[in-house]
Amino acid sequence: MKAKYLFLTVSICFATGLLSACGGGINNSSNSTGNSNPQTQVVAGPSLRGTAATGLAIADANLSVKCRGASGSTKTAADGTFSISMAAGSTLPCVLETSNPANGRKLHAIAINAGIINLTPLTEMLSTRLMLADMKIVFANPDFDAINKTVTAATIKTAQADVSAVLSGLLDTGSLSEFYSTPLKAAASSAPGTGDSQDKILDTLNLTLASNLYEPLLNMLSKITPAMMVFGRQGCLVRGADGQTLSCSGPGLWETAGRIDIFPAAMILEPGSKQVLSAKIDYLQNVNYLRQPVTWQVVEADGGSISSNGEYIAPLKPGIYHVRAQREDFPTLSATAMVIVNNTSTGFIPTLSVEHHIVNVMPGGSIALKADMNYPPNIMYIRQPVSWSIVEADAGEISLLGNYIAPAKSGTYHVKVQRDDFPSIYVVVDILVNYPPD
C-alpha cells in the first residue's frame, strides 16, 4: 500500500513538475541566481511636432502620419503647428501628409528622427527628390524598408542641394540649414509679416513660382537625370501636364500669373449688418467667361455668411473676422478682407482698400502705393487720413504719401496702411522684390 502511494505521488510530480519542482509553487520572481525573469517591454512610439505652412500657416487642417507599425492623425493649430505621439511599438521612419485648404495641394515630409518635422512646399520638393517619386503615391502605400534605405542624413543633404539649385533663380535658400527640421514660425493671414526668416522664404516661393509651374517642377525633381533646369534663369523650359512646353525663365507674377484684389479690404460693421464686397481680377486672353471665376468664403466658422455674388452678412457676435475671395482659374491666388464687427458704429461704415494687395518692384526700385477709403459725411480732411509703415526692419523705406523704395536684397516684404480716423482697420500689402525675367 505504501509502495502504491509512493508510485502515485511520483507520477503526479512527473506530470505536473516539468516546469517547477514537486512540492513547491511556481515562482516567477527570481531564479536560483537571484535575477528577475526577463519581461517583454513595449517601447513608446515616436513623437513628432512641427509646423505646416506655405508662407502663411495652414490652420485647422487634417494631418496624417504613417510609421512602421502604426498610423495616426491630428489637426494643425491656428498657427499651423502640430504635435503627435505615435502608438507604442511603432518605429521610424514616418511619412506625413496634409492638405492646404486654400488650393487643395498635398504636402509631405519624411521623418527619420523624432522631434521637429515641418510640412511646406520645400519639404514636398525635398521628399520628391529623395524618393524620385510622386509623394502622394509614396504616402498611399509606404515601403518603409525602401524609405529607410533611401532617406539618410547624407541623402537629405544632397537632395536639398538639388532643390536649392533648381530654385536659385527665384530665391536663396542658403539660410535654411535643413528644410525638414529647422524650427518654423509661420505668419497668420491676419498678420502676414509676423513670420520668421524661413516663413519669408516660403512667402517668396509662393509669390515667385507661377501656379502652373509647381507640378512640372515636382515632376522634374522626380527624375534621375542630373540635367535639371534652374527656375528663373533665361532659357528654362519645362513640360506641363498637358505635354506643352512652359517657360520657367522668370518669377510667375512678372510673367502671366493672374491677379485678384478685394474691395473693400477692411471695414467696420454693426452686428447683423450687410456689405457687398467685390473682386477685381485680370482675365486671360482668348478665354470667354460666363461669370467671374471667383469663389467667396468666410474664413471663421462663426464669422457670418457670404453669397456667391459677394454679399456679406456680419455675425451677431462682435469680433474680428475675414472674408476670402479666391480665383477658380488660378486656385493659388486669393485676397482676404478684414471685417471688424462691433456695436460702436454710428451708421457710417468706414472702409479701406489698396489698389493692389501684391505689387512687384525691382531691388532698389520705387513704386507709389495707393489707398482708397470713404469719408464720413460733413467732415473735411486736409489730407487723406492714412498712415504708411514698413512691417520688417529691412524692408525698404516708405514716405507719408505711400511712395515706397525697395531694399537692394530680393525677397518678400510687407507694407501696412492704416486709417488715422479709424485705426482699428488696416491693410497689409505684399511687396515682391525681384528682377523680371531676362
mmCIF file with all atom_site columns, C-alpha atoms in Angstrom, residues 55-56 187-189 191-196 199-204 207 357-359 369 388-398 404 407 411-417 427-433:
data_model
loop_
_atom_site.group_PDB
_atom_site.id
_atom_site.type_symbol
_atom_site.label_atom_id
_atom_site.label_alt_id
_atom_site.label_comp_id
_atom_site.label_asym_id
_atom_site.label_entity_id
_atom_site.label_seq_id
_atom_site.pdbx_PDB_ins_code
_atom_site.Cartn_x
_atom_site.Cartn_y
_atom_site.Cartn_z
_atom_site.occupancy
_atom_site.B_iso_or_equiv
_atom_site.pdbx_formal_charge
_atom_site.auth_seq_id
_atom_site.auth_comp_id
_atom_site.auth_asym_id
_atom_site.auth_atom_id
_atom_site.pdbx_PDB_model_num
ATOM 1  C CA . GLY A 1 55  ? 4.226  81.214  -46.240 1.00 0.00 ? 55  GLY A CA 1
ATOM 2  C CA . LEU A 1 56  ? 1.010  81.582  -44.263 1.00 0.00 ? 56  LEU A CA 1
ATOM 3  C CA . ALA A 1 187 ? 2.563  84.115  -40.174 1.00 0.00 ? 187 ALA A CA 1
ATOM 4  C CA . ALA A 1 188 ? -1.224 84.133  -39.854 1.00 0.00 ? 188 ALA A CA 1
ATOM 5  C CA . SER A 1 189 ? -3.488 85.504  -42.607 1.00 0.00 ? 189 SER A CA 1
ATOM 6  C CA . ALA A 1 191 ? -0.722 89.312  -39.748 1.00 0.00 ? 191 ALA A CA 1
ATOM 7  C CA . PRO A 1 192 ? 1.347  88.232  -42.769 1.00 0.00 ? 192 PRO A CA 1
ATOM 8  C CA . GLY A 1 193 ? 4.522  89.997  -41.685 1.00 0.00 ? 193 GLY A CA 1
ATOM 9  C CA . THR A 1 194 ? 4.953  88.204  -38.367 1.00 0.00 ? 194 THR A CA 1
ATOM 10 C CA . GLY A 1 195 ? 6.714  85.032  -39.553 1.00 0.00 ? 195 GLY A CA 1
ATOM 11 C CA . ASP A 1 196 ? 10.397 84.225  -39.184 1.00 0.00 ? 196 ASP A CA 1
ATOM 12 C CA . ASP A 1 199 ? 8.434  81.956  -43.408 1.00 0.00 ? 199 ASP A CA 1
ATOM 13 C CA . LYS A 1 200 ? 9.662  84.824  -45.605 1.00 0.00 ? 200 LYS A CA 1
ATOM 14 C CA . ILE A 1 201 ? 11.448 82.348  -47.882 1.00 0.00 ? 201 ILE A CA 1
ATOM 15 C CA . LEU A 1 202 ? 8.167  80.452  -48.249 1.00 0.00 ? 202 LEU A CA 1
ATOM 16 C CA . ASP A 1 203 ? 6.395  83.764  -48.984 1.00 0.00 ? 203 ASP A CA 1
ATOM 17 C CA . THR A 1 204 ? 8.838  84.488  -51.770 1.00 0.00 ? 204 THR A CA 1
ATOM 18 C CA . LEU A 1 207 ? 4.728  84.525  -54.998 1.00 0.00 ? 207 LEU A CA 1
ATOM 19 C CA . HIS A 1 357 ? -2.521 93.781  -52.365 1.00 0.00 ? 357 HIS A CA 1
ATOM 20 C CA . ILE A 1 358 ? 0.505  92.272  -54.171 1.00 0.00 ? 358 ILE A CA 1
ATOM 21 C CA . VAL A 1 359 ? 2.962  94.515  -56.026 1.00 0.00 ? 359 VAL A CA 1
ATOM 22 C CA . LEU A 1 369 ? 1.308  102.768 -53.339 1.00 0.00 ? 369 LEU A CA 1
ATOM 23 C CA . TRP A 1 388 ? 2.009  104.014 -44.128 1.00 0.00 ? 388 TRP A CA 1
ATOM 24 C CA . SER A 1 389 ? 4.612  101.871 -42.352 1.00 0.00 ? 389 SER A CA 1
ATOM 25 C CA . ILE A 1 390 ? 7.148  99.128  -43.095 1.00 0.00 ? 390 ILE A CA 1
ATOM 26 C CA . VAL A 1 391 ? 6.473  95.815  -41.335 1.00 0.00 ? 391 VAL A CA 1
ATOM 27 C CA . GLU A 1 392 ? 10.004 94.335  -41.428 1.00 0.00 ? 392 GLU A CA 1
ATOM 28 C CA . ALA A 1 393 ? 13.074 96.248  -40.310 1.00 0.00 ? 393 ALA A CA 1
ATOM 29 C CA . ASP A 1 394 ? 14.928 95.568  -43.588 1.00 0.00 ? 394 ASP A CA 1
ATOM 30 C CA . ALA A 1 395 ? 12.012 96.009  -45.990 1.00 0.00 ? 395 ALA A CA 1
ATOM 31 C CA . GLY A 1 396 ? 12.962 99.361  -47.551 1.00 0.00 ? 396 GLY A CA 1
ATOM 32 C CA . GLU A 1 397 ? 11.512 102.820 -46.994 1.00 0.00 ? 397 GLU A CA 1
ATOM 33 C CA . ILE A 1 398 ? 8.116  104.461 -47.410 1.00 0.00 ? 398 ILE A CA 1
ATOM 34 C CA . TYR A 1 404 ? 7.918  103.006 -51.481 1.00 0.00 ? 404 TYR A CA 1
ATOM 35 C CA . PRO A 1 407 ? 15.713 97.297  -50.467 1.00 0.00 ? 407 PRO A CA 1
ATOM 36 C CA . GLY A 1 411 ? 12.629 88.892  -51.153 1.00 0.00 ? 411 GLY A CA 1
ATOM 37 C CA . THR A 1 412 ? 9.060  89.306  -49.985 1.00 0.00 ? 412 THR A CA 1
ATOM 38 C CA . TYR A 1 413 ? 8.313  92.244  -47.713 1.00 0.00 ? 413 TYR A CA 1
ATOM 39 C CA . HIS A 1 414 ? 5.208  93.916  -46.309 1.00 0.00 ? 414 HIS A CA 1
ATOM 40 C CA . VAL A 1 415 ? 3.824  97.449  -46.028 1.00 0.00 ? 415 VAL A CA 1
ATOM 41 C CA . LYS A 1 416 ? 0.932  98.379  -43.757 1.00 0.00 ? 416 LYS A CA 1
ATOM 42 C CA . VAL A 1 417 ? -1.558 101.174 -44.414 1.00 0.00 ? 417 VAL A CA 1
ATOM 43 C CA . VAL A 1 427 ? -4.469 96.588  -44.950 1.00 0.00 ? 427 VAL A CA 1
ATOM 44 C CA . VAL A 1 428 ? -1.146 94.804  -45.471 1.00 0.00 ? 428 VAL A CA 1
ATOM 45 C CA . VAL A 1 429 ? 0.440  94.891  -48.941 1.00 0.00 ? 429 VAL A CA 1
ATOM 46 C CA . ASP A 1 430 ? 2.792  92.104  -50.096 1.00 0.00 ? 430 ASP A CA 1
ATOM 47 C CA . ILE A 1 431 ? 5.863  93.581  -51.783 1.00 0.00 ? 431 ILE A CA 1
ATOM 48 C CA . LEU A 1 432 ? 7.678  91.171  -54.112 1.00 0.00 ? 432 LEU A CA 1
ATOM 49 C CA . VAL A 1 433 ? 11.193 92.493  -54.717 1.00 0.00 ? 433 VAL A CA 1
#
